Coordinates of C-alpha atoms and ligand atoms in Angstrom, one line a residue:
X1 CA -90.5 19.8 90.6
X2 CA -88.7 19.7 94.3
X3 CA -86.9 17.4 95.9
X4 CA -90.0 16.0 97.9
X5 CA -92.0 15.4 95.0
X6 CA -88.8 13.7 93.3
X7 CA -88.5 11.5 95.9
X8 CA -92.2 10.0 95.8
X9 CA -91.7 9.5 92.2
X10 CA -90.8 5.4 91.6
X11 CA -88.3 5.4 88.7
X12 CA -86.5 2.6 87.5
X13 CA -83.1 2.4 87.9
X14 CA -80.5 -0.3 85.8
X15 CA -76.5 -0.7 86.4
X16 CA -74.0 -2.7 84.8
X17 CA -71.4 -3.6 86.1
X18 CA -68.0 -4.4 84.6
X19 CA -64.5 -5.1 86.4
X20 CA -63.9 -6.3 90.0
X21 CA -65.2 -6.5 93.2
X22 CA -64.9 -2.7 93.8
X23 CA -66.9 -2.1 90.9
X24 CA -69.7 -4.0 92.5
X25 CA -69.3 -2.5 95.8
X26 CA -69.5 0.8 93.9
X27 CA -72.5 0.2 92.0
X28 CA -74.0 -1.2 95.4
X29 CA -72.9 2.0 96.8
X30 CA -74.8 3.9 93.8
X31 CA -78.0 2.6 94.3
X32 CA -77.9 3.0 98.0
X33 CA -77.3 6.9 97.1
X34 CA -79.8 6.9 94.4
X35 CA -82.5 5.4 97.0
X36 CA -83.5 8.5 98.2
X37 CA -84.3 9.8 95.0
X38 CA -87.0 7.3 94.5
X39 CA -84.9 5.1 92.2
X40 CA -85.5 1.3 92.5
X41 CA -83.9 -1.2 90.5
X42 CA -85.3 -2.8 87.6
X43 CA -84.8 -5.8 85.6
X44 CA -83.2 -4.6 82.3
X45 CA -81.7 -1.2 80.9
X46 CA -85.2 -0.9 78.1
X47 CA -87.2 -0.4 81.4
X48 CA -85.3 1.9 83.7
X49 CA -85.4 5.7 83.4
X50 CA -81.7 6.2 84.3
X51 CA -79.1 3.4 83.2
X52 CA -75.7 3.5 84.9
X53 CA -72.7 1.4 83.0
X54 CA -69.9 0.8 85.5
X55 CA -66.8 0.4 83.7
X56 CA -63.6 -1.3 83.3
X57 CA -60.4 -0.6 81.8
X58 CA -57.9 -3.2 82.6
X59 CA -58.0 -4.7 79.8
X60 CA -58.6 -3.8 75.8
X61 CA -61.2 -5.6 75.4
X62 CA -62.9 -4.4 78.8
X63 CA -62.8 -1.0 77.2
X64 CA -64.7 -2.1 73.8
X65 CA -67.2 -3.5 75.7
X66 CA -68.7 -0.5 76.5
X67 CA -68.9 1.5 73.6
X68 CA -71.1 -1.1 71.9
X69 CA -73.5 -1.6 75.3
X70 CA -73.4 2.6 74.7
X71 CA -74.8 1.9 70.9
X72 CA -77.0 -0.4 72.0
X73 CA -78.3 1.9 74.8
X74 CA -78.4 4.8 72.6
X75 CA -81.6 2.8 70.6
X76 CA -82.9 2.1 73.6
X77 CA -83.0 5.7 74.6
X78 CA -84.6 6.6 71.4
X79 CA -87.1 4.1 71.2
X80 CA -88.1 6.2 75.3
X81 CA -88.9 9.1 73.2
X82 CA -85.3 10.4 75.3
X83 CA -86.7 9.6 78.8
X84 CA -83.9 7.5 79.5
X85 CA -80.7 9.0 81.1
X86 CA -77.4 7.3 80.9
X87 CA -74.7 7.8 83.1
X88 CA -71.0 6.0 82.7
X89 CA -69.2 5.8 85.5
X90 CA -65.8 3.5 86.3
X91 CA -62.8 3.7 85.3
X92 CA -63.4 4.0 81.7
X93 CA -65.1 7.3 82.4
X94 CA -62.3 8.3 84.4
X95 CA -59.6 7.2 82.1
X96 CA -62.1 8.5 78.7
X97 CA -64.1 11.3 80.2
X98 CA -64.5 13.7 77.0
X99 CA -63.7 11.0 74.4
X100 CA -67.0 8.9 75.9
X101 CA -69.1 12.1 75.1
X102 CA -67.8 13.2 72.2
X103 CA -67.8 9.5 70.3
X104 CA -71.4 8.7 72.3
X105 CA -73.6 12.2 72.7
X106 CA -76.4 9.9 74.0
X107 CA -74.5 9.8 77.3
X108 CA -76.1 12.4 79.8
X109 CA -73.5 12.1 82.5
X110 CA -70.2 10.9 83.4
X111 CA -68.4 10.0 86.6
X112 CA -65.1 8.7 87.6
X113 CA -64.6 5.9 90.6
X114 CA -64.5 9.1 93.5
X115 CA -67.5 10.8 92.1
X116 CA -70.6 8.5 92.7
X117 CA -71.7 10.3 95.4
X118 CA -72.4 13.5 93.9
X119 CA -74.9 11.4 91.1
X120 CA -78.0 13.2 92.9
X121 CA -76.7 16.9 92.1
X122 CA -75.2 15.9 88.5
X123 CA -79.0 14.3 87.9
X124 CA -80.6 17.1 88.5
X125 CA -77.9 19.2 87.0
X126 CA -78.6 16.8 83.5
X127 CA -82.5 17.6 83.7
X128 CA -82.0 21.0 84.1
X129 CA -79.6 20.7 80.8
X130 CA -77.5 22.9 82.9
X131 CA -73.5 22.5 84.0
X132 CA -70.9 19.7 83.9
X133 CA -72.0 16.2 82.5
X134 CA -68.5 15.4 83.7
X135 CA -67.2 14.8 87.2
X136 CA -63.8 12.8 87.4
X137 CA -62.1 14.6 90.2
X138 CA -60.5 12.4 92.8
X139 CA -61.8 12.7 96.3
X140 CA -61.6 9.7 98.0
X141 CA -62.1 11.3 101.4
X142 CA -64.9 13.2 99.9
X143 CA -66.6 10.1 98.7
X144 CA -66.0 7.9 101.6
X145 CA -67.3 10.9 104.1
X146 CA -70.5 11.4 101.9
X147 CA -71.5 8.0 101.6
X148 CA -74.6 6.7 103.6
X149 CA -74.2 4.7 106.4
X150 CA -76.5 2.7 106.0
X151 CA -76.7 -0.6 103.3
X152 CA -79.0 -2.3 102.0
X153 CA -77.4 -5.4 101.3
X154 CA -79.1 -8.7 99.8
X155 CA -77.7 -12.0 101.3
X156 CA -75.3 -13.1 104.0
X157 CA -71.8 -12.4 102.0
X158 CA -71.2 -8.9 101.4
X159 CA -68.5 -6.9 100.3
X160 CA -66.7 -3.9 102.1
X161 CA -64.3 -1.4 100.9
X162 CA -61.7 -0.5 103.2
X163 CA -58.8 0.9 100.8
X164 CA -59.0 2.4 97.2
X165 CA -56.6 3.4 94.7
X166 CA -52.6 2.7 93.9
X167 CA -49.5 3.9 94.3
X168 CA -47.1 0.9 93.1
X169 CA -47.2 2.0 89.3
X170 CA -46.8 -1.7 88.2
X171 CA -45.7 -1.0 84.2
X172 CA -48.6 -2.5 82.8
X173 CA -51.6 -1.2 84.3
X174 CA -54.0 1.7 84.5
X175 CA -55.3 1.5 88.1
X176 CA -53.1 4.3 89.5
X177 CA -54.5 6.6 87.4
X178 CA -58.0 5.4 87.2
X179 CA -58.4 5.3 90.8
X180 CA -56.1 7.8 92.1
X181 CA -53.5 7.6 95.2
X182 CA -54.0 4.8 97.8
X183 CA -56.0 5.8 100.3
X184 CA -57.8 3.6 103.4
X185 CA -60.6 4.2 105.0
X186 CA -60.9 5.0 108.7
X187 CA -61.3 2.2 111.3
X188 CA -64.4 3.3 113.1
X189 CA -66.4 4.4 110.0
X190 CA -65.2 0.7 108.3
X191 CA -66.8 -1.1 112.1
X192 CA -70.1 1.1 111.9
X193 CA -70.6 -0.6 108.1
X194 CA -69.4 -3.8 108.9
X195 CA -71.9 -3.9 112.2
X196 CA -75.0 -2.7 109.8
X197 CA -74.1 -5.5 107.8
X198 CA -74.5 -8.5 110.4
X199 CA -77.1 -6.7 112.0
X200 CA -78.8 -7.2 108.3
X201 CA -77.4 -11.1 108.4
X202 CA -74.7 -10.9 106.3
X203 CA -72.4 -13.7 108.1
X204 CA -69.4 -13.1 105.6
X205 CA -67.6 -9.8 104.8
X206 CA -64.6 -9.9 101.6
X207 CA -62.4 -6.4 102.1
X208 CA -61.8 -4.9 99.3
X209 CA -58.9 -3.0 97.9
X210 CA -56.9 -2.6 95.2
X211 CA -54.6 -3.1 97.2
X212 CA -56.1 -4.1 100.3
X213 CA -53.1 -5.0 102.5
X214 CA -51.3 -1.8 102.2
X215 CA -54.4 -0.5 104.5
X216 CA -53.3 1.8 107.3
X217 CA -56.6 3.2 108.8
X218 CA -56.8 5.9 111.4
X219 CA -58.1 4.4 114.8
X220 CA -58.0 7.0 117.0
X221 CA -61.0 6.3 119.1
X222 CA -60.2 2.6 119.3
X223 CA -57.6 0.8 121.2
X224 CA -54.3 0.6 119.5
X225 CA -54.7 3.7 117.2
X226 CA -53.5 5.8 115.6
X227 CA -52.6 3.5 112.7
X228 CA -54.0 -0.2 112.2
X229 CA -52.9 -2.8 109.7
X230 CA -55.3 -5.2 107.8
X231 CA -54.3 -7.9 110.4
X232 CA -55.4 -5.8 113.3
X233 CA -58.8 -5.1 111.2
X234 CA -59.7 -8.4 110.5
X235 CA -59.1 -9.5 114.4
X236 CA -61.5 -6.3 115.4
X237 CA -64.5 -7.5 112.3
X238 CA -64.1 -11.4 113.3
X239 CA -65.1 -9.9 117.3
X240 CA -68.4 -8.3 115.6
X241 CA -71.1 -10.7 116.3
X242 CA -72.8 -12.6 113.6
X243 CA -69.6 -12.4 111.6
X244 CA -68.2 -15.5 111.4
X245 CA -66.3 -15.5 107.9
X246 CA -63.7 -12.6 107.1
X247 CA -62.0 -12.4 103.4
X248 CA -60.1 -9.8 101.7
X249 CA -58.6 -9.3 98.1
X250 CA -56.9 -8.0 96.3
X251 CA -53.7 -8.0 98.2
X252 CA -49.8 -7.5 96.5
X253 CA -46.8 -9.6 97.8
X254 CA -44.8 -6.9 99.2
X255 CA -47.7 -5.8 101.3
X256 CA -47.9 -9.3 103.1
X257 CA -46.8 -8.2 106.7
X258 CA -45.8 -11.1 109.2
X259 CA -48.7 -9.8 111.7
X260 CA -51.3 -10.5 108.7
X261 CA -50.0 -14.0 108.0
X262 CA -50.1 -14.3 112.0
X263 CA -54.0 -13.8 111.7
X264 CA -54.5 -16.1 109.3
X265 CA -52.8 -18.9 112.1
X266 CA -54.8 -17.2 115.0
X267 CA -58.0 -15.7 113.5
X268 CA -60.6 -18.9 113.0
X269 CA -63.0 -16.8 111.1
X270 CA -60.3 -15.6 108.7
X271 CA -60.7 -17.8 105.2
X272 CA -58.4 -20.6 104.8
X273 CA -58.4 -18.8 100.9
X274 CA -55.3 -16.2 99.5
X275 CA -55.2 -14.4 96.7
X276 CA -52.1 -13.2 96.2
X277 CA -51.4 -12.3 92.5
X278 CA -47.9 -12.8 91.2
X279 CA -48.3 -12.0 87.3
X280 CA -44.7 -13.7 86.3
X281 CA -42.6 -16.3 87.7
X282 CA -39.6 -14.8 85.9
X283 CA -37.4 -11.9 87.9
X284 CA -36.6 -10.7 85.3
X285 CA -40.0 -9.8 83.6
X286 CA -41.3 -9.1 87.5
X287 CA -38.8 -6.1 87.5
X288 CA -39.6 -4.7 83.7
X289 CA -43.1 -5.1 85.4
X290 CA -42.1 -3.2 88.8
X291 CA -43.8 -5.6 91.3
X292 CA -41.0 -4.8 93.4
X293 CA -40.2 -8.6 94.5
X294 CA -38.9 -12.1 93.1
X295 CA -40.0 -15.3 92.2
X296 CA -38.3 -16.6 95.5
X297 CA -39.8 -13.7 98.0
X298 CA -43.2 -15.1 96.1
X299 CA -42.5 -18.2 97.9
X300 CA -41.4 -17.6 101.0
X301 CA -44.8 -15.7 101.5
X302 CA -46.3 -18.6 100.5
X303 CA -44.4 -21.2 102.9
X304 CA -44.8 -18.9 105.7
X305 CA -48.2 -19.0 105.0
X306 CA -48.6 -22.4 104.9
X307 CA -46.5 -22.5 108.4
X308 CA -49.6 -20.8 109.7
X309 CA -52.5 -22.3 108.0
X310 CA -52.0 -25.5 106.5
X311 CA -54.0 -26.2 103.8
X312 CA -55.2 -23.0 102.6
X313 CA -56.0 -22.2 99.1
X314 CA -53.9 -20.3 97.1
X315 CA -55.1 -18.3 94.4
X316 CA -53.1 -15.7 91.8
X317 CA -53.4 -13.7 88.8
X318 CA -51.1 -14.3 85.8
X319 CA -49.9 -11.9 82.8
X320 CA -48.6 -14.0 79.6
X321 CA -46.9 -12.3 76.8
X322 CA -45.5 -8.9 78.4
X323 CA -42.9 -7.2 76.7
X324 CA -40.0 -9.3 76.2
X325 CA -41.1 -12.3 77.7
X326 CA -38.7 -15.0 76.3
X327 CA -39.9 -18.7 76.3
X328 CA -37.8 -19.3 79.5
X329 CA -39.5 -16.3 81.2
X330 CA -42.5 -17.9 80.6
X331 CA -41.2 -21.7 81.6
X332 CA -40.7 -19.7 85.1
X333 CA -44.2 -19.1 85.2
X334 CA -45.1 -22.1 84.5
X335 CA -42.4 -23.7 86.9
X336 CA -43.8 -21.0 89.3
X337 CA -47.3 -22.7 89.0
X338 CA -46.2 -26.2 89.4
X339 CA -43.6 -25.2 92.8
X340 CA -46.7 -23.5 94.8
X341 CA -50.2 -25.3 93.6
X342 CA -53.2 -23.2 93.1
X343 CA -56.6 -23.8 93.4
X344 CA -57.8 -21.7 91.3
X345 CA -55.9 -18.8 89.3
X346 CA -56.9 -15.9 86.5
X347 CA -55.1 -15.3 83.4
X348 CA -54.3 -12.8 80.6
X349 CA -52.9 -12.1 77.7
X350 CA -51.1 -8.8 78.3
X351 CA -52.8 -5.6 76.7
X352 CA -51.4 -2.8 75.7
X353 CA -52.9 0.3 77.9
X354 CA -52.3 3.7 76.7
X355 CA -50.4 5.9 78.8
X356 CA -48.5 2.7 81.1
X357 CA -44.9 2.7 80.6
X358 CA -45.2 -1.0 79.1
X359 CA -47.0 -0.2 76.0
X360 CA -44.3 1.9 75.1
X361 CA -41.6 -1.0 75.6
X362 CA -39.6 -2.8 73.2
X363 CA -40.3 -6.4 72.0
X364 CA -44.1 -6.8 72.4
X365 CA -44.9 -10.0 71.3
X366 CA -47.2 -11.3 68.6
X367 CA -50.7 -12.1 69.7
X368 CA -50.2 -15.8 68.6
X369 CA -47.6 -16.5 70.9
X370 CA -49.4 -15.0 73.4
X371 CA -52.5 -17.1 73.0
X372 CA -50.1 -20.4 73.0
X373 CA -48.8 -19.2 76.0
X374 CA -52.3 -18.7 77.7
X375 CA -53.9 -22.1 76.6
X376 CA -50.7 -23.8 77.9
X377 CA -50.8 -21.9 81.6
X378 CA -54.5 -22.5 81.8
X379 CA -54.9 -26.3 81.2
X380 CA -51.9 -26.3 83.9
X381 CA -54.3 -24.2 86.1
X382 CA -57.6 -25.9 85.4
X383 CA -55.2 -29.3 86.8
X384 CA -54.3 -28.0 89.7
X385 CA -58.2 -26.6 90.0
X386 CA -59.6 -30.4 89.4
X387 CA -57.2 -31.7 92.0
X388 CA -57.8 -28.9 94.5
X389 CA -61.6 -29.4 94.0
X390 CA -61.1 -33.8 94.5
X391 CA -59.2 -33.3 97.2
X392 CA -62.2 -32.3 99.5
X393 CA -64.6 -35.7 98.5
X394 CA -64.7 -37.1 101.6
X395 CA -64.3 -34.1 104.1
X396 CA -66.7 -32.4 105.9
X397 CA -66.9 -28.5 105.3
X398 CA -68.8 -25.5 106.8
X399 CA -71.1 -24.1 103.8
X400 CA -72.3 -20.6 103.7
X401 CA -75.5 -20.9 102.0
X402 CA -76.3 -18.2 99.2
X403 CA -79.1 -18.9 97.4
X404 CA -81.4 -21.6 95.8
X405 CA -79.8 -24.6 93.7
X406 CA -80.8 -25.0 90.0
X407 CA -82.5 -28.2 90.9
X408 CA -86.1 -28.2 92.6
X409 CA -84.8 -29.2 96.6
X410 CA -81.4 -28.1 95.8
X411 CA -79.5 -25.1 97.6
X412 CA -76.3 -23.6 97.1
X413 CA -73.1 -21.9 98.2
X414 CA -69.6 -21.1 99.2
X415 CA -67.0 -23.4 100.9
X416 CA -64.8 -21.9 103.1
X417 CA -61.9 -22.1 100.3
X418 CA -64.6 -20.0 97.4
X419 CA -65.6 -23.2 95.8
X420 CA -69.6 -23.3 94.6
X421 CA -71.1 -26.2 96.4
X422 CA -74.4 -27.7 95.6
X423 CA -76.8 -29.9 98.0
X424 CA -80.2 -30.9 98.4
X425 CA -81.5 -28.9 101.6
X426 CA -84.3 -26.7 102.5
X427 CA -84.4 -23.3 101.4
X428 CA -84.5 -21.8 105.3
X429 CA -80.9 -22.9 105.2
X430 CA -80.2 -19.6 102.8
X431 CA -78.2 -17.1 104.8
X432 CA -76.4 -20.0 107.5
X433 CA -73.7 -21.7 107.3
X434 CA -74.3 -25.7 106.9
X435 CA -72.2 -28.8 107.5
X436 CA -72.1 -30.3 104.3
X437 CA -70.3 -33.7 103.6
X438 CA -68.4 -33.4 100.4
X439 CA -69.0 -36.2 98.1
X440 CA -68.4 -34.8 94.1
X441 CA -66.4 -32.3 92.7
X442 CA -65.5 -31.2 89.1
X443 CA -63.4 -28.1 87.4
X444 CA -65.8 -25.5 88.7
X445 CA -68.2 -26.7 91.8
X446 CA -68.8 -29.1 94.2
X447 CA -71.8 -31.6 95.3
X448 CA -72.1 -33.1 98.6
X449 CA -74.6 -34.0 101.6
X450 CA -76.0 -31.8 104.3
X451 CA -75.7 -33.0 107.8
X452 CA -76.2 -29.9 110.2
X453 CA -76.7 -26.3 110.4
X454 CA -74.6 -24.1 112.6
X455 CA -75.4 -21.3 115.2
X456 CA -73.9 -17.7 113.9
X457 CA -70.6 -16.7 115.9
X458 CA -71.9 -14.7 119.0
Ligands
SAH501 N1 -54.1 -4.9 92.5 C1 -54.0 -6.1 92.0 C2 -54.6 -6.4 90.6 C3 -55.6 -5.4 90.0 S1 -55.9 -5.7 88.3 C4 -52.6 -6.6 92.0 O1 -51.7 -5.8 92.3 O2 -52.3 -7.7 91.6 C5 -56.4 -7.4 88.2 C6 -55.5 -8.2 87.3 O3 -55.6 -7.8 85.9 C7 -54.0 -8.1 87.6 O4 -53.6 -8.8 88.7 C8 -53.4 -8.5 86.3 O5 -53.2 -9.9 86.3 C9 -54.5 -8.1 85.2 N2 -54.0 -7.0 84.4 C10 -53.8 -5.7 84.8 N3 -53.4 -5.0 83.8 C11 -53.3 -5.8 82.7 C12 -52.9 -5.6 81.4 N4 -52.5 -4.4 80.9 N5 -53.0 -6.7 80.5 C13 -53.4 -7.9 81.0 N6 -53.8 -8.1 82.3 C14 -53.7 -7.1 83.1
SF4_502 FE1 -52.2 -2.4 89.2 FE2 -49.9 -3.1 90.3 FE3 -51.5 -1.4 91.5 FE4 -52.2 -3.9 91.3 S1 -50.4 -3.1 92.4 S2 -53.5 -2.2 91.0 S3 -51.4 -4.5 89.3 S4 -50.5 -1.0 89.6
F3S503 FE1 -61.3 -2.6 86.1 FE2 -61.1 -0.3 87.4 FE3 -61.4 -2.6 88.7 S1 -60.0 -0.8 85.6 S2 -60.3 -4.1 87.4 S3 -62.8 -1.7 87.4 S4 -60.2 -0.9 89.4

């Protein structure tokens, strides 16, 4: 067969997706490369004719995850009379390459985070039964330069890489080495995405990065080259027509430069919403950790922030239970918590990760105090959450409308501070933003009233 008859063939195409936002950028990304191909998606894995699980490895249990969908997969392949092909790709298969095939031979191809692109050629490669069923080089360049241009995006929030990778080597965790170096993308290829996107009617674009304000694009054909921060970035995207709400995540606290707090005071489209995770309140388990700042530089990022933008919501990730955390270490956390007010945080237990300096440290601690640790920081967190939620009965917010309620007559969809909001509207409101008088909130959404739609920023 040639590659003109394979692209007429339909075939059904299923992906998985574990992990963060850049995993589902990524497997966006994959089926806009597999489009050419003739591969449209599907609605389960025992109807598609290649499955792709997208992987995550932050966490043990992440990890396990996958080798029992694998099993499962592996019947489903059998019951195809082997027509299926299954691919892995994530950070799993970066981090797990040859163990995945050895422990799972029904896996046809694997591909770390860089490698997606090059899915066509290992395809064919996998049909042919000839070459590498492995690709886990990084080339982020590569990647980024061999990507298509154009999305196909499905609603009016999308997401947009502009960074990848790591370089801070925090003791606990495996992204350095399942994503590679850091590494941003350049400014004009990030505007000619972000400009297909609202030309498509996507009205709100979340940067992503691992960590995404350490970006330092090349902007050499655009006024204030050569090097631009995420500040300057998000003041060029919020000028894009059609674009009237900018996000980005996940950003680190030694990364948050005065001129990007600045934009959050000067930029109206930027989100009155930070996540800024801070893992430990305690300095001294933040330096076993090497985040490279204390509990105190925490806050003043925090107050300055607040200088700027009053009333924006805070939100953080949290580690319980790393090495050597005492019960006073952990009593900073939770004093931490308390001092700044989130409105809405995520928490672990710490895992073990082979190959990080921390799972080689002394004084782990037992899983039991671990899990009385998490239950106490989370029913702090779910307060502040409630509270944060209350606080908006009575206001009047700008809704960006997503999708259909679960109620007949109801729509939903996305305050400007992330919380789900539910209202009784017409479905042609999907894709604008709506006035919406708040009037009922609980842990995880809120209810209110429509009033008005808006007009998209010019
Ligand atoms: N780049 C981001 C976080 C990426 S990982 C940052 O610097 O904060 C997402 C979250 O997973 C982390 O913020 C951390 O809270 C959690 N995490 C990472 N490794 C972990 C581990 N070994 N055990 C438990 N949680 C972990
Ligand atoms: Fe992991 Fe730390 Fe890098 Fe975040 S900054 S991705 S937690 S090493
Ligand atoms: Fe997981 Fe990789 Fe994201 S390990 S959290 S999918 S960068």
């Amino acid at each position: 067969m040639n590659s003109t008859d394979t692209a007429k063939t339909p075939k059904g195409l299923f992906i998985r997706t574990y992990g963060c936002q850049m995993n589902v950028y990524d497997s966006e990304r994959m089926r806009d490369v597999l489009r050419p191909l003739g591969y449209a998606p599907v609605d389960g894995p025992e109807h598609a004719d290649l499955v792709v699980v997208n992987t995550c490895h932050i966490r043990e249990k992440a990890t396990e995850k996958v080798y029992s969908e694998l099993g499962q997969l592996k019947k489903m392949k059998e019951a195809s009379g082997g027509r299926m092909t299954i691919a892995v790709a994530g950070c799993v298969a970066q981090a797990e390459g040859e163990e995945l095939i050895r422990r799972q031979p029904a896996v046809d191809l694997v591909l770390g985070p860089q490698a997606y692109h090059k899915l066509p050629e290992m395809i064919a490669r996998a049909s042919r039964a000839v070459g590498d069923r492995l690709e886990t080089e990084f080339d982020t360049q590569e990647k980024f330069d061999a990507l298509p241009k154009a999305r196909d995006v499905d609603g009016p929030a999308a997401f947009l890489s502009v960074q990848e990778g790591c370089d801070k080597f925090c003791t606990f965790c495996v992204v350095p080495y399942t994503r590679g170096a850091e590494l941003s993308r350049s400014v004009d290829d990030i505007i000619v995405e972000a400009r297909s996107l609202a030309a498509q009617g996507v009205r709100e674009i979340s940067l992503l990065g691992q960590n995404v304000n350490a970006f330092h694009g090349a902007a050499p054909a655009i006024e204030g080259g050569p090097d631009w921060t995420l500040g300057q970035l998000c003041r060029h995207i919020a000028k894009i027509g059609g674009i009237d709400r900018i996000r980005y995540t996940t950003s680190h606290p030694r990364d948050m430069d005065d001129d990007l707090i600045a934009a959050h005071g000067d930029t109206p489209a930027m989100m009155p919403f930070l996540h800024l995770p801070v893992q430990s309140g305690s300095d001294r388990i933040l330096k076993a950790m090497n985040r490279g700042h204390t509990a105190a530089e925490f806050h003043e990022i925090i107050a300055k922030v607040r200088t700027v933008r009053p009333g924006i919501a805070l939100a953080s990730d949290f580690i319980v239970g790393f090495p050597g955390e005492t019960d006073e270490d952990f009593e900073a956390t939770m004093e931490l918590v308390r001092k700044t007010g989130f409105a809405i945080a995520y928490s672990f237990k710490y895992s073990q990760r082979p190959g990080t300096p921390a799972a080689e440290m002394f004084g782990q601690v037992p899983e039991d105090v671990k899990d009385a640790r998490l239950q106490a920081l989370q029913a702090l967190l779910r307060d502040q959450q409630t509270a944060f939620n209350a606080e908006q009965i009575g206001q009047t917010l700008d809704i960006l409308v997503t999708g259909r309620g679960r109620m007949p007559g109801q729509v939903h969809g996305r305050s400007p501070y992330m919380q789900a909001v539910h209202f009784d509207g017409p479905a042609d409101l999907i894709g604008q933003v709506a006035s919406v008088r708040i009037s009922g909130s609980s842990l995880n959404s809120l209810t209110g009233e429509f009033i008005t739609a808006r007009e998209a920023a010019a």
